[in-house]
């Protein structure tokens, strides 16, 4: 497997962990996926700059989130900007407890990696809601 294929697989594993931690309302697991200098814009446009701001928001919101369904995340495209920087387009689907679609998101995650063997981390992320036409 090539280095790029290995990186794509590792990035997909991070996105799968985003899904797992969101579904489990696991704030600490979710925060472990972020670079210390990360920035995040929520689906509602709240801008969070730096790990501390992301952590404060996540610890307040994620455990208290009240939803009756589930959310899934699927990597739809990975574009390497450099060997250690990737733009990752994700499809986010929300379903209700009844299995019916409840909404969609189209996040963009810029992920970075320190060194050849460091983990891929969320570094600059924009979570965008998709509105039905």
CSV table of N, CA, C and O in Angstrom, one decimal:
chain,number,residue,atom,x,y,z
A,1,UNK,N,0.8,-1.2,0.0
A,1,UNK,CA,0.0,0.0,0.0
A,1,UNK,C,0.9,1.2,0.0
A,1,UNK,O,1.9,1.3,0.8
A,2,UNK,N,0.6,2.2,-0.8
A,2,UNK,CA,1.4,3.4,-0.9
A,2,UNK,C,1.2,4.3,0.3
A,2,UNK,O,0.2,4.1,1.1
A,3,UNK,N,2.1,5.3,0.5
A,3,UNK,CA,2.0,6.2,1.6
A,3,UNK,C,0.7,7.0,1.6
A,3,UNK,O,0.0,7.2,2.6
A,4,UNK,N,0.3,7.4,0.4
A,4,UNK,CA,-1.0,8.1,0.2
A,4,UNK,C,-2.2,7.3,0.6
A,4,UNK,O,-3.1,7.7,1.2
A,5,UNK,N,-2.2,6.0,0.2
A,5,UNK,CA,-3.3,5.1,0.5
A,5,UNK,C,-3.3,4.9,2.0
A,5,UNK,O,-4.4,4.8,2.6
A,6,UNK,N,-2.2,4.8,2.6
A,6,UNK,CA,-2.2,4.6,4.1
A,6,UNK,C,-2.7,5.9,4.8
A,6,UNK,O,-3.5,5.8,5.8
A,7,UNK,N,-2.4,7.0,4.2
A,7,UNK,CA,-2.8,8.3,4.8
A,7,UNK,C,-4.4,8.4,4.7
A,7,UNK,O,-5.1,8.8,5.6
A,8,UNK,N,-4.9,8.0,3.5
A,8,UNK,CA,-6.3,8.1,3.3
A,8,UNK,C,-7.0,7.2,4.3
A,8,UNK,O,-8.1,7.5,4.8
A,9,UNK,N,-6.5,6.0,4.5
A,9,UNK,CA,-7.1,5.1,5.4
A,9,UNK,C,-7.0,5.6,6.9
A,9,UNK,O,-8.0,5.5,7.6
A,10,UNK,N,-5.9,6.2,7.2
A,10,UNK,CA,-5.8,6.8,8.6
A,10,UNK,C,-6.8,8.0,8.8
A,10,UNK,O,-7.4,8.1,9.8
A,11,UNK,N,-6.9,8.8,7.7
A,11,UNK,CA,-7.9,9.9,7.8
A,11,UNK,C,-9.3,9.4,7.9
A,11,UNK,O,-10.1,9.9,8.7
A,12,UNK,N,-9.6,8.4,7.2
A,12,UNK,CA,-11.0,7.8,7.3
A,12,UNK,C,-11.2,7.2,8.7
A,12,UNK,O,-12.3,7.3,9.2
A,13,UNK,N,-10.2,6.7,9.4
A,13,UNK,CA,-10.3,6.2,10.7
A,13,UNK,C,-10.6,7.4,11.7
A,13,UNK,O,-11.4,7.2,12.6
A,14,UNK,N,-10.0,8.5,11.5
A,14,UNK,CA,-10.3,9.7,12.3
A,14,UNK,C,-11.7,10.1,12.1
A,14,UNK,O,-12.4,10.4,13.1
A,15,UNK,N,-12.2,10.2,10.9
A,15,UNK,CA,-13.6,10.5,10.6
A,15,UNK,C,-14.5,9.5,11.3
A,15,UNK,O,-15.6,9.9,11.9
A,16,UNK,N,-14.2,8.2,11.2
A,16,UNK,CA,-15.0,7.2,11.9
A,16,UNK,C,-15.0,7.5,13.4
A,16,UNK,O,-16.0,7.2,14.1
A,17,UNK,N,-13.9,7.9,14.0
A,17,UNK,CA,-13.8,8.2,15.4
A,17,UNK,C,-14.7,9.5,15.7
A,17,UNK,O,-15.3,9.6,16.8
A,18,UNK,N,-14.7,10.5,14.8
A,18,UNK,CA,-15.6,11.6,15.0
A,18,UNK,C,-17.0,11.1,15.1
A,18,UNK,O,-17.8,11.4,16.0
A,19,UNK,N,-17.4,10.2,14.2
A,19,UNK,CA,-18.8,9.6,14.3
A,19,UNK,C,-19.0,8.9,15.6
A,19,UNK,O,-20.0,9.1,16.3
A,20,UNK,N,-18.1,8.0,16.0
A,20,UNK,CA,-18.2,7.2,17.2
A,20,UNK,C,-18.4,8.1,18.5
A,20,UNK,O,-19.3,8.0,19.3
A,21,UNK,N,-17.5,9.2,18.5
A,21,UNK,CA,-17.5,10.0,19.7
A,21,UNK,C,-18.8,10.9,19.7
A,21,UNK,O,-19.3,11.2,20.8
A,22,UNK,N,-19.3,11.3,18.6
A,22,UNK,CA,-20.5,12.1,18.5
A,22,UNK,C,-21.7,11.3,19.0
A,22,UNK,O,-22.5,11.7,19.8
A,23,UNK,N,-21.8,10.0,18.5
A,23,UNK,CA,-22.9,9.2,18.8
A,23,UNK,C,-22.9,8.8,20.3
A,23,UNK,O,-23.9,8.7,21.0
A,24,UNK,N,-21.7,8.6,20.8
A,24,UNK,CA,-21.5,8.3,22.3
A,24,UNK,C,-21.5,9.5,23.2
A,24,UNK,O,-21.5,9.3,24.4
A,25,UNK,N,-21.6,10.7,22.6
A,25,UNK,CA,-21.5,11.9,23.4
A,25,UNK,C,-20.3,12.0,24.2
A,25,UNK,O,-20.3,12.4,25.4
A,26,UNK,N,-19.2,11.5,23.7
A,26,UNK,CA,-17.9,11.4,24.3
A,26,UNK,C,-17.0,12.6,24.0
A,26,UNK,O,-16.3,12.6,23.1
A,27,UNK,N,-17.2,13.6,24.9
A,27,UNK,CA,-16.5,14.9,24.7
A,27,UNK,C,-14.9,14.7,24.7
A,27,UNK,O,-14.2,15.2,23.8
A,28,UNK,N,-14.4,13.9,25.6
A,28,UNK,CA,-13.0,13.8,25.7
A,28,UNK,C,-12.4,13.0,24.5
A,28,UNK,O,-11.3,13.4,24.0
A,29,UNK,N,-13.1,12.0,24.1
A,29,UNK,CA,-12.7,11.3,22.9
A,29,UNK,C,-12.7,12.1,21.6
A,29,UNK,O,-11.8,12.1,20.8
A,30,UNK,N,-13.7,13.0,21.5
A,30,UNK,CA,-13.8,13.9,20.4
A,30,UNK,C,-12.7,14.9,20.4
A,30,UNK,O,-12.0,15.1,19.4
A,31,UNK,N,-12.4,15.5,21.6
A,31,UNK,CA,-11.3,16.5,21.7
A,31,UNK,C,-10.0,15.9,21.4
A,31,UNK,O,-9.1,16.6,21.0
A,32,UNK,N,-9.8,14.6,21.7
A,32,UNK,CA,-8.5,14.0,21.4
A,32,UNK,C,-8.1,14.0,19.9
A,32,UNK,O,-7.0,13.8,19.5
A,33,UNK,N,-9.1,14.3,19.1
A,33,UNK,CA,-8.9,14.3,17.6
A,33,UNK,C,-8.4,15.6,17.1
A,33,UNK,O,-8.1,15.7,15.9
A,34,UNK,N,-8.3,16.6,17.9
A,34,UNK,CA,-7.9,18.0,17.5
A,34,UNK,C,-6.5,18.3,17.7
A,34,UNK,O,-5.9,18.0,18.8
A,35,UNK,N,-6.0,19.1,16.8
A,35,UNK,CA,-4.7,19.8,17.0
A,35,UNK,C,-4.8,20.8,18.0
A,35,UNK,O,-5.8,21.4,18.2
A,36,UNK,N,-3.7,21.1,18.7
A,36,UNK,CA,-3.8,22.1,19.8
A,36,UNK,C,-4.1,23.5,19.3
A,36,UNK,O,-4.7,24.3,20.0
A,37,UNK,N,-3.8,23.8,18.0
A,37,UNK,CA,-4.0,25.1,17.5
A,37,UNK,C,-5.2,25.1,16.5
A,37,UNK,O,-5.3,25.9,15.6
A,38,UNK,N,-6.1,24.2,16.7
A,38,UNK,CA,-7.3,24.0,15.8
A,38,UNK,C,-8.2,25.2,15.9
A,38,UNK,O,-8.3,26.0,16.8
A,39,UNK,N,-9.0,25.3,14.8
A,39,UNK,CA,-10.2,26.2,14.8
A,39,UNK,C,-11.3,25.4,14.2
A,39,UNK,O,-11.2,24.5,13.4
A,40,UNK,N,-12.5,25.8,14.7
A,40,UNK,CA,-13.7,25.0,14.3
A,40,UNK,C,-14.9,26.0,14.1
A,40,UNK,O,-15.0,26.9,15.0
A,41,UNK,N,-15.6,25.8,13.1
A,41,UNK,CA,-16.9,26.6,12.9
A,41,UNK,C,-18.0,25.6,12.9
A,41,UNK,O,-18.0,24.7,12.1
A,42,UNK,N,-18.9,25.8,13.8
A,42,UNK,CA,-20.0,24.8,14.0
A,42,UNK,C,-21.0,25.0,12.8
A,42,UNK,O,-21.0,26.0,12.0
A,43,UNK,N,-22.0,24.1,12.7
A,43,UNK,CA,-23.0,24.1,11.7
A,43,UNK,C,-23.9,25.3,11.8
A,43,UNK,O,-24.6,25.7,10.8
A,44,UNK,N,-23.9,26.0,12.9
A,44,UNK,CA,-24.7,27.2,13.2
A,44,UNK,C,-23.9,28.4,13.1
A,44,UNK,O,-24.3,29.5,13.4
A,45,UNK,N,-22.6,28.3,12.7
A,45,UNK,CA,-21.7,29.5,12.5
A,45,UNK,C,-21.0,30.0,13.6
A,45,UNK,O,-20.3,31.0,13.6
A,46,UNK,N,-21.0,29.3,14.8
A,46,UNK,CA,-20.2,29.7,15.9
A,46,UNK,C,-18.7,29.4,15.6
A,46,UNK,O,-18.4,28.2,15.3
A,47,UNK,N,-17.9,30.4,15.7
A,47,UNK,CA,-16.4,30.2,15.5
A,47,UNK,C,-15.7,30.0,16.8
A,47,UNK,O,-15.8,30.8,17.7
A,48,UNK,N,-14.9,28.9,16.8
A,48,UNK,CA,-14.2,28.5,18.0
A,48,UNK,C,-12.7,28.5,17.6
A,48,UNK,O,-12.3,27.7,16.7
A,49,UNK,N,-11.9,29.4,18.2
A,49,UNK,CA,-10.5,29.5,17.8
A,49,UNK,C,-9.6,28.9,18.9
A,49,UNK,O,-9.7,29.5,20.0
A,50,UNK,N,-8.9,27.9,18.7
A,50,UNK,CA,-8.0,27.3,19.6
A,50,UNK,C,-8.6,26.1,20.4
A,50,UNK,O,-9.9,26.1,20.5
A,51,UNK,N,-7.8,25.3,20.8
A,51,UNK,CA,-8.3,24.0,21.5
A,51,UNK,C,-9.1,24.4,22.7
A,51,UNK,O,-10.1,23.7,23.0
A,52,UNK,N,-8.7,25.4,23.5
A,52,UNK,CA,-9.4,25.7,24.7
A,52,UNK,C,-10.9,26.1,24.4
A,52,UNK,O,-11.8,25.7,25.1
A,53,UNK,N,-11.1,26.9,23.4
A,53,UNK,CA,-12.4,27.3,23.0
A,53,UNK,C,-13.3,26.1,22.5
A,53,UNK,O,-14.4,26.0,22.9
A,54,UNK,N,-12.6,25.3,21.7
A,54,UNK,CA,-13.3,24.1,21.2
A,54,UNK,C,-13.7,23.1,22.4
A,54,UNK,O,-14.8,22.6,22.5
A,55,UNK,N,-12.7,23.0,23.3
A,55,UNK,CA,-13.0,22.1,24.5
A,55,UNK,C,-14.1,22.7,25.4
A,55,UNK,O,-15.0,21.9,25.8
A,56,UNK,N,-14.1,23.9,25.6
A,56,UNK,CA,-15.1,24.5,26.5
A,56,UNK,C,-16.5,24.3,25.8
A,56,UNK,O,-17.5,23.9,26.5
A,57,UNK,N,-16.6,24.6,24.5
A,57,UNK,CA,-17.9,24.4,23.8
A,57,UNK,C,-18.3,22.9,23.8
A,57,UNK,O,-19.5,22.6,24.1
A,58,UNK,N,-17.4,22.1,23.5
A,58,UNK,CA,-17.7,20.6,23.4
A,58,UNK,C,-18.1,20.0,24.7
A,58,UNK,O,-19.1,19.3,24.7
A,59,UNK,N,-17.4,20.4,25.7
A,59,UNK,CA,-17.8,19.8,27.1
A,59,UNK,C,-19.1,20.3,27.5
A,59,UNK,O,-19.8,19.6,28.3
A,60,UNK,N,-19.5,21.5,27.1
A,60,UNK,CA,-20.8,22.0,27.5
A,60,UNK,C,-21.9,21.5,26.7
A,60,UNK,O,-23.0,21.2,27.2
A,61,UNK,N,-21.7,21.3,25.4
A,61,UNK,CA,-22.8,21.0,24.4
A,61,UNK,C,-22.9,19.5,24.2
A,61,UNK,O,-24.0,18.9,24.2
A,62,UNK,N,-21.8,18.8,23.9
A,62,UNK,CA,-21.9,17.4,23.5
A,62,UNK,C,-22.6,16.4,24.5
A,62,UNK,O,-23.5,15.7,24.2
A,63,UNK,N,-22.1,16.4,25.7
A,63,UNK,CA,-22.8,15.5,26.7
A,63,UNK,C,-24.3,15.8,26.9
A,63,UNK,O,-25.0,14.9,27.2
A,64,UNK,N,-24.7,17.0,26.8
A,64,UNK,CA,-26.0,17.5,27.0
A,64,UNK,C,-26.9,17.4,25.7
A,64,UNK,O,-28.1,17.7,25.8
A,65,UNK,N,-26.3,17.0,24.6
A,65,UNK,CA,-27.0,17.0,23.4
A,65,UNK,C,-28.2,16.0,23.5
A,65,UNK,O,-28.1,15.0,24.0
A,66,UNK,N,-29.4,16.5,23.0
A,66,UNK,CA,-30.6,15.8,23.1
A,66,UNK,C,-31.1,15.4,21.7
A,66,UNK,O,-31.8,16.3,21.1
A,67,UNK,N,-30.7,14.3,21.2
A,67,UNK,CA,-31.3,13.8,20.0
A,67,UNK,C,-31.7,12.4,20.1
A,67,UNK,O,-31.2,11.6,20.9
A,68,UNK,N,-32.7,12.0,19.3
A,68,UNK,CA,-33.3,10.7,19.4
A,68,UNK,C,-32.9,9.8,18.3
A,68,UNK,O,-33.5,8.7,18.1
A,69,UNK,N,-31.9,10.2,17.5
A,69,UNK,CA,-31.5,9.4,16.4
A,69,UNK,C,-30.0,9.1,16.4
A,69,UNK,O,-29.4,9.0,17.4
A,70,UNK,N,-29.5,9.1,15.2
A,70,UNK,CA,-28.0,8.9,15.0
A,70,UNK,C,-27.5,9.8,13.9
A,70,UNK,O,-28.2,10.2,13.0
A,71,UNK,N,-26.2,9.9,13.9
A,71,UNK,CA,-25.5,10.7,12.8
A,71,UNK,C,-24.4,9.8,12.3
A,71,UNK,O,-23.7,9.1,13.1
A,72,UNK,N,-24.2,9.8,11.0
A,72,UNK,CA,-23.1,9.0,10.4
A,72,UNK,C,-22.3,10.0,9.6
A,72,UNK,O,-22.7,11.0,9.1
A,73,UNK,N,-21.0,9.7,9.4
A,73,UNK,CA,-20.0,10.5,8.7
A,73,UNK,C,-19.4,9.6,7.7
A,73,UNK,O,-18.9,8.5,8.0
A,74,UNK,N,-19.3,10.1,6.5
A,74,UNK,CA,-18.7,9.4,5.4
A,74,UNK,C,-17.7,10.3,4.6
A,74,UNK,O,-18.1,11.4,4.2
A,75,UNK,N,-16.4,9.9,4.5
A,75,UNK,CA,-15.5,10.6,3.7
A,75,UNK,C,-15.9,10.5,2.2
A,75,UNK,O,-16.0,9.4,1.7
A,76,UNK,N,-16.1,11.6,1.6
A,76,UNK,CA,-16.4,11.6,0.2
A,76,UNK,C,-15.3,12.0,-0.7
A,76,UNK,O,-15.3,11.7,-1.9
A,77,UNK,N,-14.3,12.7,-0.2
A,77,UNK,CA,-13.2,13.1,-1.0
A,77,UNK,C,-12.0,13.6,-0.1
A,77,UNK,O,-12.3,14.3,0.9
A,78,UNK,N,-10.8,13.2,-0.4
A,78,UNK,CA,-9.6,13.6,0.3
A,78,UNK,C,-8.7,14.2,-0.7
A,78,UNK,O,-8.3,13.6,-1.7
A,79,UNK,N,-8.3,15.4,-0.5
A,79,UNK,CA,-7.4,16.2,-1.3
A,79,UNK,C,-6.1,16.5,-0.5
A,79,UNK,O,-6.2,17.3,0.5
A,80,UNK,N,-5.0,16.0,-1.0
A,80,UNK,CA,-3.7,16.3,-0.2
A,80,UNK,C,-3.2,17.6,-0.7
A,80,UNK,O,-3.0,17.8,-1.9
A,81,UNK,N,-3.1,18.6,0.2
A,81,UNK,CA,-2.5,19.9,-0.2
A,81,UNK,C,-1.0,19.8,-0.1
A,81,UNK,O,-0.3,20.6,-0.8
A,82,UNK,N,-0.5,19.0,0.8
A,82,UNK,CA,0.9,18.6,1.0
A,82,UNK,C,0.9,17.2,1.6
A,82,UNK,O,-0.2,16.8,2.0
A,83,UNK,N,2.0,16.5,1.6
A,83,UNK,CA,1.9,15.2,2.2
A,83,UNK,C,1.4,15.1,3.7
A,83,UNK,O,0.8,14.1,4.1
A,84,UNK,N,1.5,16.3,4.4
A,84,UNK,CA,1.1,16.3,5.8
A,84,UNK,C,-0.1,17.2,6.0
A,84,UNK,O,-0.4,17.5,7.2
A,85,UNK,N,-0.8,17.6,4.9
A,85,UNK,CA,-2.0,18.4,5.1
A,85,UNK,C,-3.0,17.9,4.1
A,85,UNK,O,-2.7,17.8,2.9
A,86,UNK,N,-4.2,17.6,4.6
A,86,UNK,CA,-5.3,17.1,3.7
A,86,UNK,C,-6.6,17.9,3.9
A,86,UNK,O,-6.9,18.2,5.1
A,87,UNK,N,-7.3,18.2,2.8
A,87,UNK,CA,-8.6,18.7,2.9
A,87,UNK,C,-9.6,17.5,2.7
A,87,UNK,O,-9.5,16.8,1.7
A,88,UNK,N,-10.5,17.3,3.7
A,88,UNK,CA,-11.3,16.1,3.7
A,88,UNK,C,-12.8,16.6,3.7
A,88,UNK,O,-13.3,17.2,4.6
A,89,UNK,N,-13.5,16.2,2.6
A,89,UNK,CA,-14.9,16.5,2.5
A,89,UNK,C,-15.7,15.3,3.0
A,89,UNK,O,-15.4,14.2,2.7
A,90,UNK,N,-16.6,15.6,3.9
A,90,UNK,CA,-17.4,14.6,4.6
A,90,UNK,C,-18.9,14.8,4.4
A,90,UNK,O,-19.4,15.9,4.3
A,91,UNK,N,-19.6,13.7,4.3
A,91,UNK,CA,-21.1,13.7,4.2
A,91,UNK,C,-21.6,13.3,5.6
A,91,UNK,O,-21.2,12.2,6.1
A,92,UNK,N,-22.4,14.1,6.2
A,92,UNK,CA,-22.9,13.8,7.5
A,92,UNK,C,-24.4,13.6,7.4
A,92,UNK,O,-25.1,14.5,6.9
A,93,UNK,N,-24.9,12.5,7.8
A,93,UNK,CA,-26.4,12.2,7.7
A,93,UNK,C,-27.0,12.0,9.1
A,93,UNK,O,-26.4,11.2,9.8
A,94,UNK,N,-28.1,12.7,9.3
A,94,UNK,CA,-28.8,12.5,10.5
A,94,UNK,C,-30.1,11.7,10.3
A,94,UNK,O,-30.8,12.0,9.3
A,95,UNK,N,-30.3,10.7,11.1
A,95,UNK,CA,-31.6,10.0,11.0
A,95,UNK,C,-32.3,10.0,12.4
A,95,UNK,O,-31.6,10.0,13.4
A,96,UNK,N,-33.6,10.0,12.4
A,96,UNK,CA,-34.3,9.9,13.6
A,96,UNK,C,-34.4,8.5,14.2
A,96,UNK,O,-33.9,7.5,13.5
A,97,UNK,N,-34.9,8.4,15.3
A,97,UNK,CA,-35.1,7.0,16.0
A,97,UNK,C,-35.9,6.1,15.1
A,97,UNK,O,-35.7,4.9,15.2
A,98,UNK,N,-36.8,6.7,14.3
A,98,UNK,CA,-37.6,5.9,13.4
A,98,UNK,C,-36.9,5.5,12.1
A,98,UNK,O,-37.4,4.8,11.2
A,99,UNK,N,-35.6,5.9,11.9
A,99,UNK,CA,-34.8,5.6,10.8
A,99,UNK,C,-35.0,6.5,9.6
A,99,UNK,O,-34.4,6.4,8.6
A,100,UNK,N,-35.9,7.5,9.8
A,100,UNK,CA,-36.2,8.5,8.7
A,100,UNK,C,-35.1,9.6,8.7
A,100,UNK,O,-34.6,10.0,9.7
A,101,UNK,N,-34.7,10.0,7.5
A,101,UNK,CA,-33.7,11.1,7.3
A,101,UNK,C,-34.2,12.4,8.1
A,101,UNK,O,-35.4,12.7,7.9
A,102,UNK,N,-33.3,13.0,8.8
A,102,UNK,CA,-33.6,14.2,9.5
A,102,UNK,C,-32.8,15.4,9.1
A,102,UNK,O,-33.1,16.5,9.5
A,103,UNK,N,-31.8,15.2,8.3
A,103,UNK,CA,-30.9,16.3,7.9
A,103,UNK,C,-29.6,15.8,7.4
A,103,UNK,O,-29.2,14.7,7.5
A,104,UNK,N,-28.9,16.8,6.8
A,104,UNK,CA,-27.6,16.4,6.2
A,104,UNK,C,-26.6,17.6,6.4
A,104,UNK,O,-27.0,18.8,6.5
A,105,UNK,N,-25.3,17.3,6.6
A,105,UNK,CA,-24.3,18.2,6.7
A,105,UNK,C,-23.2,17.9,5.7
A,105,UNK,O,-23.1,16.8,5.2
A,106,UNK,N,-22.4,19.0,5.4
A,106,UNK,CA,-21.3,18.8,4.5
A,106,UNK,C,-20.0,19.4,5.1
A,106,UNK,O,-19.5,20.4,4.6
A,107,UNK,N,-19.5,18.8,6.1
A,107,UNK,CA,-18.3,19.4,6.8
A,107,UNK,C,-17.0,19.3,5.8
A,107,UNK,O,-16.9,18.4,5.0
A,108,UNK,N,-16.1,20.3,6.1
A,108,UNK,CA,-14.8,20.2,5.4
A,108,UNK,C,-13.8,20.2,6.6
A,108,UNK,O,-13.9,21.1,7.5
A,109,UNK,N,-13.0,19.2,6.6
A,109,UNK,CA,-12.0,19.1,7.7
A,109,UNK,C,-10.6,19.3,7.0
A,109,UNK,O,-10.3,18.5,6.1
A,110,UNK,N,-9.8,20.3,7.5
A,110,UNK,CA,-8.4,20.3,7.1
A,110,UNK,C,-7.7,19.6,8.2
A,110,UNK,O,-7.8,20.0,9.4
A,111,UNK,N,-7.0,18.6,7.8
A,111,UNK,CA,-6.3,17.7,8.8
A,111,UNK,C,-4.8,17.8,8.6
A,111,UNK,O,-4.3,17.9,7.4
A,112,UNK,N,-4.0,17.8,9.6
A,112,UNK,CA,-2.6,17.9,9.6
A,112,UNK,C,-2.0,16.7,10.3
A,112,UNK,O,-2.6,16.1,11.2
A,113,UNK,N,-0.7,16.5,10.0
A,113,UNK,CA,0.1,15.4,10.6
A,113,UNK,C,1.5,15.9,10.9
A,113,UNK,O,2.1,16.6,10.1
A,114,UNK,N,1.9,15.7,12.1
A,114,UNK,CA,3.3,16.0,12.5
A,114,UNK,C,4.2,14.9,12.2
A,114,UNK,O,4.1,13.8,12.9
A,115,UNK,N,5.1,15.0,11.3
A,115,UNK,CA,6.0,13.9,11.0
A,115,UNK,C,5.4,12.8,10.2
A,115,UNK,O,4.2,12.8,9.9
A,116,UNK,N,6.2,11.8,9.8
A,116,UNK,CA,5.8,10.7,9.0
A,116,UNK,C,4.9,9.7,9.8
A,116,UNK,O,4.1,9.0,9.2
A,117,UNK,N,5.1,9.7,11.1
A,117,UNK,CA,4.4,8.7,11.9
A,117,UNK,C,3.4,9.3,12.9
A,117,UNK,O,2.8,8.6,13.7
A,118,UNK,N,3.2,10.6,12.9
A,118,UNK,CA,2.3,11.3,13.8
A,118,UNK,C,0.9,11.0,13.4
A,118,UNK,O,0.6,10.7,12.2
A,119,UNK,N,-0.1,11.2,14.3
A,119,UNK,CA,-1.5,11.0,14.0
A,119,UNK,C,-2.0,12.2,13.1
A,119,UNK,O,-1.5,13.3,13.2
A,120,UNK,N,-3.0,11.9,12.3
A,120,UNK,CA,-3.8,12.9,11.6
A,120,UNK,C,-4.7,13.6,12.6
A,120,UNK,O,-5.4,12.9,13.4
A,121,UNK,N,-4.7,14.9,12.6
A,121,UNK,CA,-5.6,15.6,13.6
A,121,UNK,C,-6.4,16.7,12.9
A,121,UNK,O,-6.0,17.2,11.8
A,122,UNK,N,-7.6,16.9,13.4
A,122,UNK,CA,-8.5,18.0,12.9
A,122,UNK,C,-7.8,19.3,13.3
A,122,UNK,O,-7.5,19.6,14.4
A,123,UNK,N,-7.6,20.2,12.2
A,123,UNK,CA,-6.9,21.4,12.4
A,123,UNK,C,-7.8,22.6,12.1
A,123,UNK,O,-7.7,23.6,12.8
A,124,UNK,N,-8.5,22.6,11.0
A,124,UNK,CA,-9.3,23.7,10.6
A,124,UNK,C,-10.6,23.1,10.0
A,124,UNK,O,-10.5,22.4,9.0
A,125,UNK,N,-11.7,23.3,10.7
A,125,UNK,CA,-12.9,22.6,10.3
A,125,UNK,C,-14.1,23.5,10.2
A,125,UNK,O,-14.3,24.4,11.0
A,126,UNK,N,-14.9,23.3,9.2
A,126,UNK,CA,-16.1,24.1,8.9
A,126,UNK,C,-17.3,23.0,8.8
A,126,UNK,O,-17.2,22.2,7.9
A,127,UNK,N,-18.2,23.1,9.6
A,127,UNK,CA,-19.4,22.2,9.6
A,127,UNK,C,-20.5,23.0,9.0
A,127,UNK,O,-21.0,24.0,9.5
A,128,UNK,N,-21.0,22.5,7.8
A,128,UNK,CA,-22.1,23.3,7.1
A,128,UNK,C,-23.3,22.4,7.0
A,128,UNK,O,-23.3,21.3,6.5
A,129,UNK,N,-24.5,23.0,7.3
A,129,UNK,CA,-25.7,22.3,7.1
A,129,UNK,C,-26.1,22.4,5.6
A,129,UNK,O,-25.9,23.4,5.0
A,130,UNK,N,-26.7,21.3,5.2
A,130,UNK,CA,-27.2,21.2,3.8
A,130,UNK,C,-28.7,21.5,3.9
A,130,UNK,O,-29.4,20.8,4.6
A,131,UNK,N,-29.2,22.5,3.2
A,131,UNK,CA,-30.6,22.8,3.2
A,131,UNK,C,-31.3,22.2,2.0
A,131,UNK,O,-30.8,22.4,0.8
A,132,UNK,N,-32.4,21.5,2.2
A,132,UNK,CA,-33.2,20.9,1.0
A,132,UNK,C,-33.7,22.1,0.2
A,132,UNK,O,-34.1,23.1,0.7
A,133,UNK,N,-33.7,21.8,-1.1
A,133,UNK,CA,-34.2,22.9,-2.1
A,133,UNK,C,-35.6,22.7,-2.3
A,133,UNK,O,-36.2,21.7,-2.3
